[in-house]
Coordinates of C-alpha atoms in Angstrom, one line a residue:
M1 CA 23.3 -69.0 2.8
T2 CA 22.3 -67.8 -0.7
S3 CA 18.6 -68.7 -1.0
F4 CA 15.6 -66.7 0.2
H5 CA 12.3 -68.0 1.2
V6 CA 8.9 -66.8 2.2
V7 CA 6.7 -68.5 4.7
D8 CA 3.1 -67.4 4.5
G9 CA 0.7 -66.9 7.6
T10 CA -1.4 -70.0 6.9
L11 CA 1.6 -72.3 7.3
T12 CA 2.7 -70.2 10.4
Q13 CA -0.7 -70.7 12.0
E14 CA -0.7 -74.4 11.3
V15 CA 2.7 -74.9 12.9
I16 CA 1.8 -72.8 16.0
A17 CA -1.5 -74.7 16.5
A18 CA 0.1 -78.1 16.0
A19 CA 2.5 -77.7 19.0
P20 CA 1.7 -74.9 21.4
A21 CA 3.8 -76.7 23.9
K22 CA 6.8 -76.3 21.7
I23 CA 6.3 -72.6 21.4
L24 CA 6.0 -72.2 25.2
E25 CA 9.2 -74.2 25.6
L26 CA 11.0 -71.9 23.0
V27 CA 9.9 -68.8 24.8
R28 CA 10.9 -70.2 28.3
D29 CA 14.4 -71.1 27.0
T30 CA 14.8 -67.7 25.2
Y31 CA 13.8 -65.9 28.5
L32 CA 16.6 -67.9 30.3
A33 CA 19.1 -67.3 27.4
H34 CA 18.3 -63.6 27.5
S35 CA 18.9 -63.4 31.3
L36 CA 22.2 -65.0 30.8
G37 CA 23.4 -62.5 28.2
R38 CA 23.1 -64.8 25.3
T39 CA 21.0 -62.4 23.1
V40 CA 21.2 -58.9 21.9
N41 CA 17.8 -57.1 22.2
P42 CA 18.1 -53.3 21.5
N43 CA 15.1 -51.0 22.3
S44 CA 12.2 -51.1 19.9
Y45 CA 12.0 -48.2 17.4
F46 CA 8.6 -46.5 16.9
L47 CA 7.4 -44.9 13.6
R48 CA 4.5 -42.5 14.6
F49 CA 2.3 -40.3 12.6
P50 CA 1.1 -36.8 13.5
D51 CA -2.2 -37.2 11.7
K52 CA -2.8 -40.7 13.1
P53 CA -1.7 -40.5 16.8
S54 CA -3.1 -43.9 17.8
C55 CA -1.2 -45.7 15.0
R56 CA 2.4 -46.7 14.9
I57 CA 4.8 -49.2 13.2
I58 CA 7.4 -50.7 15.4
A59 CA 10.8 -52.2 14.6
L60 CA 12.2 -54.9 16.9
P61 CA 15.8 -55.8 16.0
A62 CA 17.4 -58.8 17.9
H63 CA 20.0 -61.5 17.8
L64 CA 19.7 -64.9 19.4
G65 CA 22.9 -66.8 20.1
G66 CA 23.4 -70.5 20.8
E67 CA 23.7 -73.6 18.6
Q68 CA 21.6 -72.1 15.7
P69 CA 22.3 -68.3 16.0
V70 CA 20.0 -66.1 14.1
S71 CA 19.6 -62.3 13.8
G72 CA 16.4 -60.5 12.5
L73 CA 13.8 -57.7 12.6
K74 CA 10.2 -57.8 13.2
W75 CA 8.4 -54.9 11.5
I76 CA 4.8 -54.7 13.1
A77 CA 2.1 -52.1 12.5
S78 CA -0.5 -51.4 15.0
Y79 CA -3.6 -49.5 13.7
P80 CA -6.4 -49.6 16.1
P81 CA -8.9 -47.9 13.6
N82 CA -8.8 -51.1 11.5
V83 CA -11.0 -52.8 14.1
E84 CA -13.9 -50.5 12.8
Q85 CA -13.6 -52.1 9.4
N86 CA -13.4 -55.6 10.9
L87 CA -9.7 -55.8 10.0
Q88 CA -7.3 -57.1 12.5
R89 CA -5.4 -54.3 14.4
A90 CA -1.9 -55.6 13.9
S91 CA 0.0 -56.7 10.7
A92 CA 3.8 -57.8 10.7
V93 CA 6.6 -59.4 8.9
L94 CA 9.7 -60.9 10.4
I95 CA 13.0 -61.0 8.4
L96 CA 15.6 -63.6 9.3
N97 CA 19.3 -62.9 8.8
D98 CA 22.2 -65.4 8.6
A99 CA 24.3 -64.8 11.7
E100 CA 27.5 -65.4 9.7
T101 CA 27.2 -63.3 6.6
G102 CA 24.3 -60.9 7.6
Y103 CA 22.3 -61.9 4.5
P104 CA 18.5 -62.2 4.9
F105 CA 17.3 -65.6 4.1
A106 CA 13.6 -65.6 5.0
C107 CA 10.5 -63.4 5.2
L108 CA 7.7 -64.6 7.4
E109 CA 4.2 -63.4 8.0
A110 CA 4.5 -62.3 11.7
S111 CA 1.2 -61.3 13.3
Q112 CA 0.7 -64.8 14.2
I113 CA 4.2 -65.1 15.6
S114 CA 3.8 -62.0 17.6
A115 CA 0.5 -63.2 19.0
A116 CA 1.8 -66.6 19.8
R117 CA 4.9 -65.6 21.6
T118 CA 2.7 -63.0 23.6
A119 CA 0.3 -65.9 24.5
A120 CA 3.0 -68.2 25.2
S121 CA 4.6 -65.6 27.5
A122 CA 1.2 -65.3 29.2
A123 CA 0.7 -69.0 29.7
L124 CA 4.2 -69.4 31.0
A125 CA 3.6 -66.5 33.5
V126 CA 0.5 -68.2 34.8
E127 CA 2.1 -71.6 35.2
T128 CA 5.3 -69.8 37.1
L129 CA 3.5 -67.1 39.0
Q130 CA 0.3 -69.0 39.9
P131 CA 1.7 -72.6 40.1
G132 CA -0.8 -75.3 41.3
E133 CA -3.6 -72.8 41.5
R134 CA -6.9 -73.3 39.7
P135 CA -8.3 -69.9 38.9
R136 CA -11.8 -69.9 40.0
T137 CA -12.6 -66.8 37.8
V138 CA -10.7 -65.6 34.7
L139 CA -11.4 -62.1 33.3
F140 CA -10.5 -61.1 29.8
V141 CA -10.3 -57.3 29.3
G142 CA -10.2 -56.7 25.5
A143 CA -11.9 -59.1 23.1
G144 CA -9.3 -59.2 20.3
V145 CA -6.8 -61.4 18.7
I146 CA -4.3 -61.3 21.6
G147 CA -6.9 -62.2 24.1
R148 CA -8.3 -65.1 21.8
T149 CA -4.7 -66.4 21.2
V150 CA -3.9 -66.3 25.1
S151 CA -7.1 -68.3 25.5
N152 CA -6.0 -70.9 23.0
F153 CA -2.6 -71.3 24.8
L154 CA -4.2 -71.4 28.3
A155 CA -6.5 -74.1 27.0
A156 CA -3.8 -76.0 25.4
R157 CA -2.0 -76.1 28.6
G158 CA -5.0 -77.7 30.4
L159 CA -6.0 -74.6 32.4
A160 CA -9.2 -75.6 34.2
V161 CA -11.3 -72.5 34.2
G162 CA -14.2 -72.0 36.6
D163 CA -16.1 -68.9 35.7
C164 CA -14.9 -66.8 32.7
L165 CA -15.8 -63.2 32.1
V166 CA -15.2 -61.0 29.2
H167 CA -15.3 -57.2 29.1
D168 CA -14.8 -55.0 26.1
H169 CA -15.8 -51.4 25.4
V170 CA -17.9 -52.8 22.6
D171 CA -20.6 -55.3 23.7
A172 CA -20.7 -57.2 20.5
Y173 CA -17.0 -57.9 20.7
A174 CA -17.3 -59.3 24.2
D175 CA -20.3 -61.4 23.3
N176 CA -18.4 -62.9 20.2
F177 CA -15.3 -63.7 22.2
A178 CA -17.4 -65.3 25.1
S179 CA -19.1 -67.4 22.3
Y180 CA -15.7 -68.4 21.1
L181 CA -14.6 -69.5 24.6
R182 CA -17.8 -71.6 25.0
E183 CA -17.6 -73.3 21.6
T184 CA -13.9 -73.7 21.2
H185 CA -12.6 -74.6 24.8
G186 CA -15.6 -75.7 26.4
W187 CA -15.6 -72.9 29.0
T188 CA -19.4 -73.0 29.3
S189 CA -19.4 -70.3 31.9
A190 CA -17.9 -67.7 29.6
Q191 CA -20.1 -64.5 29.4
R192 CA -19.9 -60.8 28.9
A193 CA -19.1 -58.6 31.9
D194 CA -20.6 -55.1 31.8
D195 CA -19.4 -54.0 35.2
I196 CA -15.7 -54.0 35.1
D197 CA -15.3 -53.0 38.6
S198 CA -17.2 -56.0 39.8
A199 CA -15.4 -58.3 37.4
L200 CA -11.9 -57.2 38.7
A201 CA -13.0 -57.8 42.3
M202 CA -14.1 -61.3 41.5
A203 CA -11.2 -62.5 39.1
D204 CA -8.3 -64.6 40.2
L205 CA -6.5 -64.2 36.7
V206 CA -6.9 -61.0 34.8
I207 CA -5.8 -60.7 31.2
L208 CA -5.4 -57.1 30.1
A209 CA -5.3 -56.9 26.2
T210 CA -6.5 -53.6 25.2
T211 CA -5.5 -50.7 23.0
A212 CA -6.2 -48.2 25.7
P213 CA -3.8 -45.1 25.1
A214 CA -3.6 -44.3 28.8
P215 CA -4.1 -46.0 32.3
W216 CA -7.6 -46.6 33.4
L217 CA -7.2 -49.3 36.2
S218 CA -6.8 -47.1 39.1
D219 CA -6.8 -47.8 43.0
E220 CA -10.5 -47.1 42.9
Q221 CA -10.9 -50.7 41.7
T222 CA -10.7 -53.5 44.3
L223 CA -7.8 -55.9 43.7
R224 CA -6.9 -59.1 45.8
P225 CA -3.7 -60.2 47.1
D226 CA -4.0 -63.7 45.5
Q227 CA -4.6 -62.2 42.1
L228 CA -2.5 -62.4 39.0
I229 CA -2.8 -59.5 36.4
L230 CA -1.2 -60.1 32.9
N231 CA -0.5 -56.7 31.7
L232 CA -0.2 -57.5 28.0
S233 CA -1.5 -54.3 26.8
L234 CA 1.4 -52.3 28.5
R235 CA -0.3 -49.2 29.8
D236 CA -3.7 -50.1 31.3
I237 CA -2.6 -49.9 34.9
H238 CA -2.2 -46.6 36.9
P239 CA 1.2 -45.9 38.7
T240 CA -0.9 -45.7 42.0
V241 CA -1.7 -49.4 41.5
M242 CA 1.6 -50.6 40.2
I243 CA 3.5 -49.2 43.2
K244 CA 1.5 -51.3 45.7
C245 CA 1.9 -54.6 43.8
H246 CA 4.5 -57.3 43.1
N247 CA 5.8 -56.4 39.6
I248 CA 7.4 -59.1 37.4
L249 CA 8.8 -57.9 34.0
D250 CA 10.3 -59.7 31.1
D251 CA 13.3 -57.3 30.9
V252 CA 13.6 -54.3 33.2
D253 CA 15.3 -51.7 30.8
H254 CA 13.1 -52.8 27.8
C255 CA 9.8 -52.4 29.9
L256 CA 10.7 -49.0 31.3
T257 CA 10.2 -47.3 28.0
A258 CA 7.5 -46.0 25.7
Q259 CA 5.3 -44.9 28.5
T260 CA 4.4 -48.4 29.6
S261 CA 2.7 -48.8 33.0
P262 CA 6.1 -49.7 34.6
H263 CA 7.7 -46.7 32.9
L264 CA 5.1 -44.2 34.1
T265 CA 5.4 -45.6 37.6
E266 CA 9.2 -45.0 37.5
L267 CA 8.6 -41.4 36.2
E268 CA 5.9 -40.8 38.8
Y269 CA 7.9 -42.0 42.0
G270 CA 11.5 -41.7 40.7
T271 CA 12.6 -45.3 41.6
R272 CA 12.6 -48.8 40.4
D273 CA 12.3 -50.3 43.8
F274 CA 8.7 -51.4 42.9
I275 CA 10.1 -54.0 40.6
T276 CA 10.3 -57.4 42.1
G277 CA 12.1 -59.0 39.4
T278 CA 12.0 -60.7 36.0
L279 CA 10.0 -63.8 35.0
A280 CA 13.6 -65.4 34.4
D281 CA 14.4 -64.6 38.0
V282 CA 11.4 -66.6 39.2
L283 CA 12.0 -69.4 36.9
R284 CA 15.6 -69.9 38.3
G285 CA 14.2 -69.6 41.8
E286 CA 15.9 -66.3 42.6
V287 CA 12.8 -64.6 43.3
T288 CA 9.9 -65.9 45.4
L289 CA 6.4 -64.4 45.4
H290 CA 4.2 -64.3 48.3
Q291 CA 0.3 -63.8 48.2
D292 CA 0.6 -60.5 50.3
R293 CA 0.0 -58.4 47.2
T294 CA -1.4 -58.5 43.8
T295 CA 1.1 -59.8 41.2
I296 CA 1.4 -58.1 38.0
F297 CA 3.3 -59.5 34.9
S298 CA 4.3 -56.9 32.4
P299 CA 6.0 -58.2 29.3
F300 CA 7.1 -55.4 26.8
G301 CA 7.6 -58.1 24.1
L302 CA 11.2 -59.0 23.4
G303 CA 12.3 -59.2 19.7
V304 CA 14.4 -62.4 20.6
L305 CA 11.1 -64.2 21.3
D306 CA 9.9 -63.5 17.8
L307 CA 13.3 -64.7 16.4
A308 CA 13.0 -67.9 18.5
V309 CA 9.5 -68.7 17.4
G310 CA 10.2 -67.5 13.6
A311 CA 13.3 -69.6 13.2
H312 CA 11.3 -72.7 14.5
I313 CA 8.7 -72.0 12.0
Y314 CA 11.1 -71.5 9.2
R315 CA 13.0 -74.7 9.8
T316 CA 9.6 -76.6 10.0
A317 CA 8.6 -75.1 6.7
L318 CA 11.8 -76.2 5.1
E319 CA 11.4 -79.8 6.5
Q320 CA 8.0 -80.0 5.1
G321 CA 9.0 -78.5 1.8
R322 CA 6.5 -75.6 2.1
A323 CA 8.7 -72.6 2.3
T324 CA 8.5 -70.8 -1.0
E325 CA 11.9 -70.1 -2.5
I326 CA 12.3 -66.8 -4.5
P327 CA 14.8 -67.5 -7.3
G328 CA 16.9 -64.6 -8.2
F329 CA 16.2 -62.6 -5.0
F330 CA 19.9 -62.1 -4.9
P331 CA 20.7 -61.4 -8.4
E332 CA 24.6 -61.3 -7.8
L333 CA 26.4 -62.7 -5.0
S334 CA 30.1 -62.8 -6.1
R335 CA 31.9 -59.5 -5.4
W336 CA 33.8 -59.8 -8.7

């Protein structure tokens, strides 16, 4: 492979919006492939800044095997102060490498890919961990891009929402998100929830998508045994809550790093016995959940998910003739 293409974010967005079911299928298949050892997914690498402790840039290298193997790297920046300037918190690129030669062959705008694979993972978890259930009350905690994208995937999958609540530390963000849910998805009950404790006690499905630097959801809040919590922001939940719940992860070793809620729980209690299994275990029927405790799904975010979605978008862009080739990107390919 000797050519190099760029795929812009507008096209990426269009491909995702056109077929969210395809994205969810790719995520499901990749989870199963990963659980069977058909991927390589090293730990993520964090670039941090002493003068900007809330900011980081993360490198997620990965390899996905199968009939169309591909390697690559997602390079994603998370800068929470961006929100104050009405900029999105996260920005990213995804580099795809040829599995045979190692040559990079594409660069894709990847903030949309990252949000979509996270949202598809969330929707898959709802369908797998709360099958057949119609959540009477859904609570979004954090009114940002991730929460919005999760709502898009849940709506695309036909989730019938009863009451819908939105909580954010900035009232205006919560109001904007609630308006979006009403106008875009027809969830007419969507409204801002000022009292987070009452909202948590009411909700059947809780989507945590914040930038909180430390756990805030403690055992002072009331949770229910039939409740599903999607811990998408990684470290909102205190270990004293985690230890009492069913805990489903996307990958055990990957999740138990970087001060995530599962990692903090392992450090606090010195055991991994609180982990019930992975989402792939549930998909294969190897783990069965009972509604005797709250269930928490904590996906750290596997780089192979970005690869699967990114490779699909790249191939679609080529088929549509909309991938931008960069002539001369490799000025010399022959060794001699």
